[in-house]
mmCIF file of C-alpha atoms in Angstrom:
data_model
loop_
_atom_site.group_PDB
_atom_site.id
_atom_site.type_symbol
_atom_site.label_atom_id
_atom_site.label_comp_id
_atom_site.label_asym_id
_atom_site.label_seq_id
_atom_site.Cartn_x
_atom_site.Cartn_y
_atom_site.Cartn_z
ATOM 1 C CA MET A 1 -114.428 -46.250 209.348
ATOM 2 C CA ASN A 2 -113.097 -42.739 208.911
ATOM 3 C CA ALA A 3 -109.365 -42.185 208.965
ATOM 4 C CA ALA A 4 -108.042 -39.431 211.135
ATOM 5 C CA GLY A 5 -104.914 -37.414 211.654
ATOM 6 C CA PRO A 6 -101.896 -37.997 209.415
ATOM 7 C CA SER A 7 -103.370 -41.189 207.996
ATOM 8 C CA GLY A 8 -106.408 -39.159 206.957
ATOM 9 C CA ALA A 9 -104.200 -36.578 205.290
ATOM 10 C CA VAL A 10 -102.313 -39.286 203.355
ATOM 11 C CA ALA A 11 -105.606 -40.882 202.297
ATOM 12 C CA GLY A 12 -106.975 -37.480 201.275
ATOM 13 C CA ALA A 13 -103.957 -36.693 199.110
ATOM 14 C CA VAL A 14 -104.141 -40.107 197.434
ATOM 15 C CA LEU A 15 -107.864 -39.607 196.886
ATOM 16 C CA THR A 16 -107.182 -36.271 195.216
ATOM 17 C CA SER A 17 -104.725 -37.944 192.861
ATOM 18 C CA LEU A 18 -107.329 -40.600 192.025
ATOM 19 C CA LEU A 19 -109.961 -37.962 191.357
ATOM 20 C CA LEU A 20 -107.550 -36.159 189.018
ATOM 21 C CA THR A 21 -106.790 -39.464 187.317
ATOM 22 C CA VAL A 22 -110.507 -39.996 186.629
ATOM 23 C CA ALA A 23 -110.806 -36.442 185.254
ATOM 24 C CA ALA A 24 -107.706 -36.992 183.140
ATOM 25 C CA ALA A 25 -109.190 -40.225 181.760
ATOM 26 C CA VAL A 26 -112.251 -38.289 180.597
ATOM 27 C CA VAL A 27 -110.080 -35.736 178.821
ATOM 28 C CA TRP A 28 -107.873 -38.530 177.470
ATOM 29 C CA SER A 29 -110.860 -39.715 175.368
ATOM 30 C CA VAL A 30 -110.426 -36.604 173.194
ATOM 31 C CA PRO A 31 -107.742 -37.627 170.675
ATOM 32 C CA SER A 32 -106.009 -34.226 170.475
ATOM 33 C CA MET A 33 -105.615 -34.060 174.280
ATOM 34 C CA SER A 34 -103.740 -37.297 174.940
ATOM 35 C CA VAL A 35 -100.269 -35.751 175.061
ATOM 36 C CA ILE A 36 -101.555 -32.844 177.192
ATOM 37 C CA VAL A 37 -102.998 -35.291 179.725
ATOM 38 C CA LEU A 38 -99.637 -37.097 179.969
ATOM 39 C CA LEU A 39 -97.825 -33.806 180.396
ATOM 40 C CA PHE A 40 -100.258 -32.868 183.149
ATOM 41 C CA GLY A 41 -99.526 -36.103 185.005
ATOM 42 C CA ILE A 42 -95.749 -35.520 184.710
ATOM 43 C CA ASN A 43 -96.175 -31.883 185.804
ATOM 44 C CA ALA A 44 -98.129 -33.056 188.831
ATOM 45 C CA ILE A 45 -95.298 -35.434 189.800
ATOM 46 C CA LEU A 46 -92.804 -32.546 189.416
ATOM 47 C CA ALA A 47 -94.968 -30.291 191.610
ATOM 48 C CA ILE A 48 -95.263 -33.070 194.237
ATOM 49 C CA GLY A 49 -91.514 -33.592 194.220
ATOM 50 C CA TYR A 50 -90.819 -29.906 194.598
ATOM 51 C CA GLN A 51 -93.372 -29.575 197.426
ATOM 52 C CA ALA A 52 -91.781 -32.427 199.356
ATOM 53 C CA PHE A 53 -88.624 -30.338 199.741
ATOM 54 C CA ALA A 54 -89.703 -26.710 199.698
ATOM 55 C CA GLY A 55 -92.768 -27.254 201.814
ATOM 56 C CA SER A 56 -90.850 -29.194 204.459
ATOM 57 C CA THR A 57 -87.737 -27.034 204.638
ATOM 58 C CA GLY A 58 -89.005 -23.575 203.678
ATOM 59 C CA ILE A 59 -86.159 -23.287 201.134
ATOM 60 C CA VAL A 60 -87.205 -22.121 197.674
ATOM 61 C CA SER A 61 -85.153 -24.267 195.342
ATOM 62 C CA PHE A 62 -84.247 -23.107 191.837
ATOM 63 C CA GLY A 63 -82.254 -26.247 191.109
ATOM 64 C CA HIS A 64 -84.814 -29.077 191.217
ATOM 65 C CA VAL A 65 -85.015 -29.260 187.426
ATOM 66 C CA SER A 66 -81.442 -30.598 187.567
ATOM 67 C CA PHE A 67 -82.870 -33.757 189.133
ATOM 68 C CA MET A 68 -85.423 -33.909 186.303
ATOM 69 C CA ALA A 69 -82.570 -33.675 183.786
ATOM 70 C CA VAL A 70 -80.523 -36.387 185.480
ATOM 71 C CA GLY A 71 -83.596 -38.627 185.715
ATOM 72 C CA ALA A 72 -84.378 -38.043 182.025
ATOM 73 C CA TYR A 73 -80.883 -38.887 180.795
ATOM 74 C CA ALA A 74 -80.368 -41.792 183.190
ATOM 75 C CA GLY A 75 -83.806 -43.260 182.431
ATOM 76 C CA GLY A 76 -83.352 -42.662 178.691
ATOM 77 C CA ILE A 77 -79.976 -44.390 178.588
ATOM 78 C CA ALA A 78 -81.307 -47.338 180.609
ATOM 79 C CA ALA A 79 -84.362 -47.725 178.350
ATOM 80 C CA MET A 80 -82.615 -47.292 175.002
ATOM 81 C CA PRO A 81 -82.059 -50.596 173.187
ATOM 82 C CA VAL A 82 -78.442 -51.764 172.870
ATOM 83 C CA ALA A 83 -78.608 -51.717 169.058
ATOM 84 C CA ASP A 84 -79.717 -48.083 169.056
ATOM 85 C CA LYS A 85 -76.905 -47.102 171.434
ATOM 86 C CA ALA A 86 -74.378 -48.600 168.997
ATOM 87 C CA VAL A 87 -75.769 -46.376 166.252
ATOM 88 C CA PHE A 88 -76.561 -43.127 168.081
ATOM 89 C CA LEU A 89 -73.943 -43.218 170.841
ATOM 90 C CA PRO A 90 -70.979 -45.181 169.453
ATOM 91 C CA ASP A 91 -68.526 -43.658 171.958
ATOM 92 C CA MET A 92 -70.559 -44.555 175.074
ATOM 93 C CA PRO A 93 -68.632 -46.528 177.735
ATOM 94 C CA SER A 94 -69.124 -50.275 177.272
ATOM 95 C CA LEU A 95 -70.813 -50.743 180.665
ATOM 96 C CA LEU A 96 -73.649 -48.354 179.677
ATOM 97 C CA ALA A 97 -73.680 -49.416 176.007
ATOM 98 C CA SER A 98 -74.522 -53.009 176.925
ATOM 99 C CA TRP A 99 -77.243 -52.014 179.413
ATOM 100 C CA ASP A 100 -80.929 -52.286 178.418
ATOM 101 C CA VAL A 101 -83.363 -52.792 181.307
ATOM 102 C CA GLY A 102 -86.738 -51.824 179.808
ATOM 103 C CA THR A 103 -89.290 -49.266 180.916
ATOM 104 C CA PRO A 104 -90.278 -50.042 184.530
ATOM 105 C CA LEU A 105 -86.698 -50.376 185.742
ATOM 106 C CA SER A 106 -85.605 -47.360 183.727
ATOM 107 C CA LEU A 107 -88.089 -45.161 185.620
ATOM 108 C CA LEU A 108 -86.745 -46.471 188.894
ATOM 109 C CA ILE A 109 -83.168 -45.881 187.754
ATOM 110 C CA GLY A 110 -84.016 -42.292 186.815
ATOM 111 C CA GLY A 111 -85.337 -41.664 190.303
ATOM 112 C CA LEU A 112 -82.452 -43.427 192.060
ATOM 113 C CA VAL A 113 -79.744 -41.615 190.102
ATOM 114 C CA ALA A 114 -81.363 -38.282 190.904
ATOM 115 C CA ALA A 115 -81.585 -39.288 194.580
ATOM 116 C CA ALA A 116 -77.898 -40.234 194.495
ATOM 117 C CA LEU A 117 -77.037 -36.765 193.174
ATOM 118 C CA ALA A 118 -79.066 -35.210 196.005
ATOM 119 C CA THR A 119 -77.308 -37.404 198.539
ATOM 120 C CA ILE A 120 -73.919 -36.202 197.300
ATOM 121 C CA ALA A 121 -74.811 -32.518 196.969
ATOM 122 C CA GLY A 122 -77.261 -32.238 199.868
ATOM 123 C CA PRO A 123 -74.873 -32.113 202.873
ATOM 124 C CA ALA A 124 -73.042 -29.132 201.365
ATOM 125 C CA LEU A 125 -76.117 -27.222 200.117
ATOM 126 C CA MET A 126 -78.296 -27.845 203.167
ATOM 127 C CA ARG A 127 -75.886 -26.062 205.491
ATOM 128 C CA LEU A 128 -77.111 -22.827 203.906
ATOM 129 C CA THR A 129 -80.390 -21.071 204.685
ATOM 130 C CA GLY A 130 -82.644 -18.516 203.058
ATOM 131 C CA ALA A 131 -81.496 -16.731 199.903
ATOM 132 C CA ALA A 132 -78.066 -18.296 200.113
ATOM 133 C CA ALA A 133 -79.553 -21.810 199.880
ATOM 134 C CA SER A 134 -81.799 -20.799 196.990
ATOM 135 C CA ILE A 135 -78.870 -19.350 195.049
ATOM 136 C CA ALA A 136 -76.793 -22.464 195.778
ATOM 137 C CA THR A 137 -79.506 -24.706 194.310
ATOM 138 C CA LEU A 138 -79.465 -22.518 191.173
ATOM 139 C CA GLY A 139 -75.733 -23.126 191.074
ATOM 140 C CA LEU A 140 -76.449 -26.869 191.154
ATOM 141 C CA LEU A 141 -78.726 -26.447 188.122
ATOM 142 C CA VAL A 142 -76.033 -24.575 186.205
ATOM 143 C CA ILE A 143 -73.402 -27.211 187.062
ATOM 144 C CA VAL A 144 -75.585 -30.150 186.062
ATOM 145 C CA ASN A 145 -76.650 -28.457 182.848
ATOM 146 C CA ASN A 146 -73.033 -27.814 181.889
ATOM 147 C CA VAL A 147 -71.882 -31.334 182.787
ATOM 148 C CA ILE A 148 -74.627 -32.817 180.634
ATOM 149 C CA ALA A 149 -73.746 -30.491 177.773
ATOM 150 C CA GLN A 150 -70.080 -31.523 177.959
ATOM 151 C CA ALA A 151 -70.559 -35.293 178.433
ATOM 152 C CA THR A 152 -70.810 -35.871 174.701
ATOM 153 C CA PRO A 153 -70.056 -39.647 174.642
ATOM 154 C CA ILE A 154 -72.939 -40.316 177.026
ATOM 155 C CA THR A 155 -75.438 -37.492 176.400
ATOM 156 C CA ARG A 156 -74.564 -36.232 172.875
ATOM 157 C CA GLY A 157 -73.587 -32.987 174.522
ATOM 158 C CA PRO A 158 -75.601 -29.895 173.507
ATOM 159 C CA GLN A 159 -77.207 -31.775 170.605
ATOM 160 C CA ALA A 160 -80.546 -33.510 170.881
ATOM 161 C CA PHE A 161 -80.445 -36.816 172.748
ATOM 162 C CA PHE A 162 -82.685 -39.157 170.733
ATOM 163 C CA GLY A 163 -83.442 -42.824 170.342
ATOM 164 C CA VAL A 164 -85.336 -43.238 173.620
ATOM 165 C CA PRO A 165 -88.303 -45.581 173.080
ATOM 166 C CA LYS A 166 -91.728 -43.912 173.482
ATOM 167 C CA THR A 167 -93.130 -46.073 176.265
ATOM 168 C CA THR A 168 -94.834 -43.534 178.531
ATOM 169 C CA THR A 169 -98.509 -44.523 178.851
ATOM 170 C CA PHE A 170 -101.520 -43.160 180.679
ATOM 171 C CA ALA A 171 -101.445 -45.997 183.187
ATOM 172 C CA GLY A 172 -97.695 -45.608 183.752
ATOM 173 C CA VAL A 173 -97.917 -41.859 184.393
ATOM 174 C CA PHE A 174 -100.854 -41.921 186.755
ATOM 175 C CA VAL A 175 -99.667 -44.980 188.701
ATOM 176 C CA CYS A 176 -96.389 -43.101 189.201
ATOM 177 C CA LEU A 177 -98.398 -40.069 190.274
ATOM 178 C CA ALA A 178 -100.288 -42.056 192.907
ATOM 179 C CA VAL A 179 -97.024 -43.580 194.167
ATOM 180 C CA SER A 180 -95.420 -40.151 194.298
ATOM 181 C CA VAL A 181 -98.336 -38.635 196.219
ATOM 182 C CA ALA A 182 -98.323 -41.519 198.707
ATOM 183 C CA LEU A 183 -94.518 -41.241 199.174
ATOM 184 C CA SER A 184 -94.631 -37.466 199.625
ATOM 185 C CA SER A 185 -97.546 -37.672 202.062
ATOM 186 C CA LEU A 186 -95.999 -40.460 204.093
ATOM 187 C CA TYR A 187 -92.770 -38.496 204.296
ATOM 188 C CA LYS A 188 -94.594 -35.314 205.318
ATOM 189 C CA TRP A 189 -96.159 -36.988 208.341
ATOM 190 C CA SER A 190 -93.224 -39.181 209.229
ATOM 191 C CA LYS A 191 -90.747 -38.447 211.997
ATOM 192 C CA GLN A 192 -88.303 -37.168 209.405
ATOM 193 C CA GLY A 193 -90.869 -34.879 207.847
ATOM 194 C CA ARG A 194 -91.838 -33.426 211.233
ATOM 195 C CA SER A 195 -88.168 -32.887 212.049
ATOM 196 C CA ALA A 196 -87.693 -30.961 208.755
ATOM 197 C CA ARG A 197 -90.692 -28.752 209.578
ATOM 198 C CA ALA A 198 -89.392 -28.200 213.110
ATOM 199 C CA VAL A 199 -86.088 -27.063 211.600
ATOM 200 C CA ARG A 200 -88.010 -24.848 209.186
ATOM 201 C CA ASP A 201 -90.058 -23.172 211.913
ATOM 202 C CA GLN A 202 -87.627 -23.124 214.863
ATOM 203 C CA PRO A 203 -84.095 -24.108 213.721
ATOM 204 C CA ILE A 204 -82.392 -23.103 216.994
ATOM 205 C CA ALA A 205 -84.928 -24.962 219.172
ATOM 206 C CA ALA A 206 -84.749 -28.004 216.874
ATOM 207 C CA ALA A 207 -80.999 -28.117 217.023
ATOM 208 C CA ALA A 208 -81.091 -27.718 220.804
ATOM 209 C CA ALA A 209 -83.503 -30.695 220.974
ATOM 210 C CA GLY A 210 -80.997 -32.901 219.146
ATOM 211 C CA ILE A 211 -82.313 -32.673 215.605
ATOM 212 C CA SER A 212 -79.578 -32.436 212.980
ATOM 213 C CA VAL A 213 -80.481 -29.462 210.782
ATOM 214 C CA VAL A 214 -78.399 -30.659 207.844
ATOM 215 C CA ARG A 215 -79.653 -34.239 208.060
ATOM 216 C CA ALA A 216 -83.303 -33.240 208.278
ATOM 217 C CA ARG A 217 -83.011 -31.003 205.215
ATOM 218 C CA THR A 218 -80.924 -33.538 203.276
ATOM 219 C CA ILE A 219 -83.509 -36.311 203.732
ATOM 220 C CA ALA A 220 -86.189 -34.004 202.306
ATOM 221 C CA PHE A 221 -83.821 -33.121 199.475
ATOM 222 C CA VAL A 222 -83.261 -36.797 198.617
ATOM 223 C CA VAL A 223 -86.966 -37.783 198.798
ATOM 224 C CA SER A 224 -87.830 -34.826 196.576
ATOM 225 C CA ALA A 225 -85.052 -35.674 194.106
ATOM 226 C CA PHE A 226 -86.250 -39.241 193.716
ATOM 227 C CA ILE A 227 -89.782 -38.086 192.818
ATOM 228 C CA THR A 228 -88.448 -35.411 190.437
ATOM 229 C CA GLY A 229 -86.049 -37.874 188.765
ATOM 230 C CA LEU A 230 -88.984 -40.258 188.234
ATOM 231 C CA ALA A 231 -90.871 -37.457 186.479
ATOM 232 C CA GLY A 232 -87.797 -36.782 184.346
ATOM 233 C CA ALA A 233 -87.593 -40.405 183.198
ATOM 234 C CA LEU A 234 -91.309 -40.358 182.261
ATOM 235 C CA TYR A 235 -90.749 -37.134 180.371
ATOM 236 C CA ALA A 236 -87.812 -38.622 178.429
ATOM 237 C CA GLU A 237 -89.858 -41.643 177.422
ATOM 238 C CA LEU A 238 -92.726 -39.414 176.325
ATOM 239 C CA LEU A 239 -90.727 -36.976 174.168
ATOM 240 C CA THR A 240 -88.059 -39.498 173.036
ATOM 241 C CA ALA A 241 -85.768 -36.578 172.097
ATOM 242 C CA PHE A 242 -84.565 -33.710 174.259
ATOM 243 C CA SER A 243 -81.521 -31.584 174.986
ATOM 244 C CA PRO A 244 -79.927 -29.880 178.053
ATOM 245 C CA GLY A 245 -81.983 -26.771 177.223
ATOM 246 C CA SER A 246 -85.158 -28.769 177.896
ATOM 247 C CA PHE A 247 -84.262 -28.744 181.607
ATOM 248 C CA TYR A 248 -83.300 -25.178 182.421
ATOM 249 C CA LEU A 249 -84.823 -21.899 183.505
ATOM 250 C CA ALA A 250 -88.130 -22.111 181.617
ATOM 251 C CA GLN A 251 -88.901 -25.479 183.188
ATOM 252 C CA THR A 252 -87.782 -24.202 186.582
ATOM 253 C CA VAL A 253 -90.263 -21.285 186.439
ATOM 254 C CA LEU A 254 -93.055 -23.690 185.492
ATOM 255 C CA VAL A 255 -92.344 -26.047 188.420
ATOM 256 C CA VAL A 256 -91.990 -23.271 190.982
ATOM 257 C CA THR A 257 -95.176 -21.582 189.758
ATOM 258 C CA MET A 258 -97.242 -24.758 190.075
ATOM 259 C CA ALA A 259 -96.051 -25.465 193.606
ATOM 260 C CA ILE A 260 -96.405 -21.891 194.893
ATOM 261 C CA ILE A 261 -99.804 -21.167 193.342
ATOM 262 C CA GLY A 262 -101.275 -24.399 194.649
ATOM 263 C CA GLY A 263 -99.747 -24.168 198.098
ATOM 264 C CA ILE A 264 -96.147 -24.996 198.719
ATOM 265 C CA SER A 265 -96.867 -26.543 202.129
ATOM 266 C CA SER A 266 -99.674 -28.783 200.899
ATOM 267 C CA VAL A 267 -99.507 -32.022 198.868
ATOM 268 C CA THR A 268 -103.107 -31.450 197.778
ATOM 269 C CA GLY A 269 -102.249 -27.897 196.876
ATOM 270 C CA ALA A 270 -99.375 -29.002 194.668
ATOM 271 C CA LEU A 271 -101.780 -31.240 192.726
ATOM 272 C CA CYS A 272 -104.290 -28.451 192.325
ATOM 273 C CA GLY A 273 -101.544 -26.031 191.244
ATOM 274 C CA ALA A 274 -100.317 -28.473 188.624
ATOM 275 C CA ALA A 275 -103.808 -28.901 187.200
ATOM 276 C CA LEU A 276 -104.476 -25.147 187.115
ATOM 277 C CA ILE A 277 -101.137 -24.124 185.566
ATOM 278 C CA THR A 278 -101.116 -26.980 183.024
ATOM 279 C CA ALA A 279 -104.621 -26.004 181.845
ATOM 280 C CA LEU A 280 -103.718 -22.295 181.706
ATOM 281 C CA ASN A 281 -100.506 -22.977 179.858
ATOM 282 C CA GLU A 282 -102.260 -25.094 177.257
ATOM 283 C CA VAL A 283 -104.985 -22.491 176.686
ATOM 284 C CA LEU A 284 -102.372 -19.765 176.194
ATOM 285 C CA ARG A 285 -100.316 -21.981 173.914
ATOM 286 C CA ARG A 286 -103.289 -22.603 171.685
ATOM 287 C CA LEU A 287 -104.175 -18.908 171.630
ATOM 288 C CA GLU A 288 -100.636 -18.174 170.494
ATOM 289 C CA GLY A 289 -101.230 -20.488 167.549
ATOM 290 C CA GLY A 290 -104.442 -18.683 166.643
ATOM 291 C CA VAL A 291 -108.004 -19.887 167.356
ATOM 292 C CA SER A 292 -111.421 -18.841 166.208
ATOM 293 C CA VAL A 293 -113.757 -17.569 168.958
ATOM 294 C CA PHE A 294 -117.309 -16.731 167.901
ATOM 295 C CA GLY A 295 -116.152 -15.993 164.356
ATOM 296 C CA ALA A 296 -113.220 -13.815 165.443
ATOM 297 C CA THR A 297 -109.618 -15.058 165.274
ATOM 298 C CA VAL A 298 -107.601 -14.694 168.461
ATOM 299 C CA ASP A 299 -103.857 -14.823 167.787
ATOM 300 C CA LEU A 300 -101.645 -13.858 170.721
ATOM 301 C CA PRO A 301 -97.979 -12.968 170.203
ATOM 302 C CA ALA A 302 -95.434 -15.709 170.782
ATOM 303 C CA GLY A 303 -94.110 -15.806 174.322
ATOM 304 C CA VAL A 304 -97.330 -14.649 175.999
ATOM 305 C CA SER A 305 -97.684 -17.943 177.854
ATOM 306 C CA SER A 306 -94.255 -17.523 179.502
ATOM 307 C CA ALA A 307 -95.083 -13.915 180.378
ATOM 308 C CA VAL A 308 -98.380 -14.918 181.958
ATOM 309 C CA MET A 309 -96.672 -17.693 183.977
ATOM 310 C CA GLY A 310 -94.221 -15.113 185.350
ATOM 311 C CA ALA A 311 -97.004 -12.612 186.095
ATOM 312 C CA ALA A 312 -99.023 -15.347 187.874
ATOM 313 C CA LEU A 313 -96.003 -16.225 190.020
ATOM 314 C CA ILE A 314 -95.440 -12.552 190.961
ATOM 315 C CA ALA A 315 -99.119 -12.043 191.738
ATOM 316 C CA ALA A 316 -99.233 -15.163 193.931
ATOM 317 C CA LEU A 317 -96.115 -14.108 195.863
ATOM 318 C CA ARG A 318 -97.557 -10.607 196.353
ATOM 319 C CA TRP A 319 -101.161 -11.331 197.343
ATOM 320 C CA ARG A 320 -101.285 -15.043 198.203
ATOM 321 C CA PRO A 321 -97.772 -16.247 199.161
ATOM 322 C CA GLU A 322 -99.160 -19.296 200.977
ATOM 323 C CA GLY A 323 -100.910 -20.427 197.736
ATOM 324 C CA LEU A 324 -104.521 -21.360 197.073
ATOM 325 C CA LEU A 325 -104.660 -24.016 199.817
ATOM 326 C CA GLY A 326 -101.933 -22.743 202.107
ATOM 327 C CA HIS A 327 -101.221 -25.465 204.719
ATOM 328 C CA ARG A 328 -104.578 -27.189 204.184
ATOM 329 C CA GLU A 329 -104.846 -30.815 203.111
ATOM 330 C CA LEU A 330 -107.881 -32.743 201.982
ATOM 331 C CA MET A 331 -108.754 -34.870 204.991
ATOM 332 C CA LEU A 332 -110.596 -38.160 205.260
ATOM 333 C CA GLY A 333 -112.230 -38.274 208.714
ATOM 334 C CA GLY A 334 -112.082 -35.861 211.589
ATOM 335 C CA PRO A 335 -109.179 -33.885 213.044
ATOM 336 C CA GLU A 336 -106.341 -35.711 214.682
ATOM 337 C CA ARG A 337 -106.377 -36.368 218.401
ATOM 338 C CA ARG A 338 -103.492 -34.713 220.123
ATOM 339 C CA HIS A 339 -101.248 -37.163 221.983
ATOM 340 C CA HIS A 340 -98.899 -35.925 224.711
ATOM 341 C CA SER A 341 -95.505 -37.539 224.976
ATOM 342 C CA SER A 342 -92.938 -37.286 227.692
ATOM 343 C CA ALA A 343 -90.119 -37.436 225.148
ATOM 344 C CA ALA A 344 -88.204 -34.198 224.743
ATOM 345 C CA GLY A 345 -88.506 -32.467 221.405
ATOM 346 C CA PRO A 346 -88.857 -29.100 219.757
ATOM 347 C CA PRO A 347 -92.234 -27.373 219.525
ATOM 348 C CA GLU A 348 -94.006 -28.708 216.448
ATOM 349 C CA GLU A 349 -96.788 -27.369 214.325
ATOM 350 C CA PRO A 350 -100.173 -29.104 214.633
ATOM 351 C CA GLN A 351 -100.067 -32.402 212.825
ATOM 352 C CA VAL A 352 -102.759 -31.432 210.311
ATOM 353 C CA ARG A 353 -103.499 -27.733 209.989
ATOM 354 C CA ASP A 354 -106.675 -26.245 208.514
ATOM 355 C CA GLN A 355 -107.956 -29.536 207.190
ATOM 356 C CA VAL A 356 -110.678 -29.712 204.568
ATOM 357 C CA PRO A 357 -112.765 -32.523 206.061
ATOM 358 C CA ILE A 358 -114.885 -34.823 203.913
ATOM 359 C CA HIS A 359 -117.015 -37.611 205.244
ATOM 360 C CA PRO A 360 -117.512 -40.470 202.839
#
């Protein structure tokens, strides 16, 4: 039986993640591509997390990488064996120094600590709109980066944080991707997600109908932070060593570019954007290292990949600001039937706009 409406959109997004997982498994069979495949999966989770907030609220956030940083450090500390903490972090508070929960729980802890940060910061930041809100999120990134750099007993400060066990696997990354896609899609079509989009499109009408603008945005902020923190914990347990500089402006540009190019209002679009940008970034990185093409050596100057990412973002904002997919979602089944309700509420967008129907 075909699914329809929001359930069809959720199923379509999950199907997209499964198709990408199959494609990633094929590429995974090439030995030199295993790390790239894992990075793609983590990038896809980051793009999904970013889309959950920016697509629902219309606020372009420049601070989401702060949640990735918090998730990476929290997950890394939780996963690090107690014996290693005694060697690498001798000044760590005893409560954290005696804490070793293993990989699955460390991923959950990374997401929950990031969500806790969003819960604390959200009510203040989400009172702002437009450029002011975007700048405020950038301020959050600067604050978190500086706190991490100064918390030497816990994070080793500006030095590399190392000793995290390398436990990120293909199964772990892509199971987390499927969970993140399902969570983001369920949120998008939930009452809270519709409230956030009502605030995005008609804030005055939404407030008049009894929707709390701050609460609607904050819920999106927290859901997004949890997914982003989960990606940060996976990233920490893949690299095993990182520093505050690993989670700053360069990573911010990458995340924003993936979400905007794919379609900031579409879960499916975020997945497609992550695949496209990860592939492009890897090709450019290899060209920077020098490769032989039909007997000729192509050796691009260092930094070209970053320049191309910036140019791609500018071009997308200029000629295709809604992204490749815009508001469209991969749909399983036909369009949703419109139900009329006597309950008062603000005007809402159609439940599923510009679907891409497929009929299994």
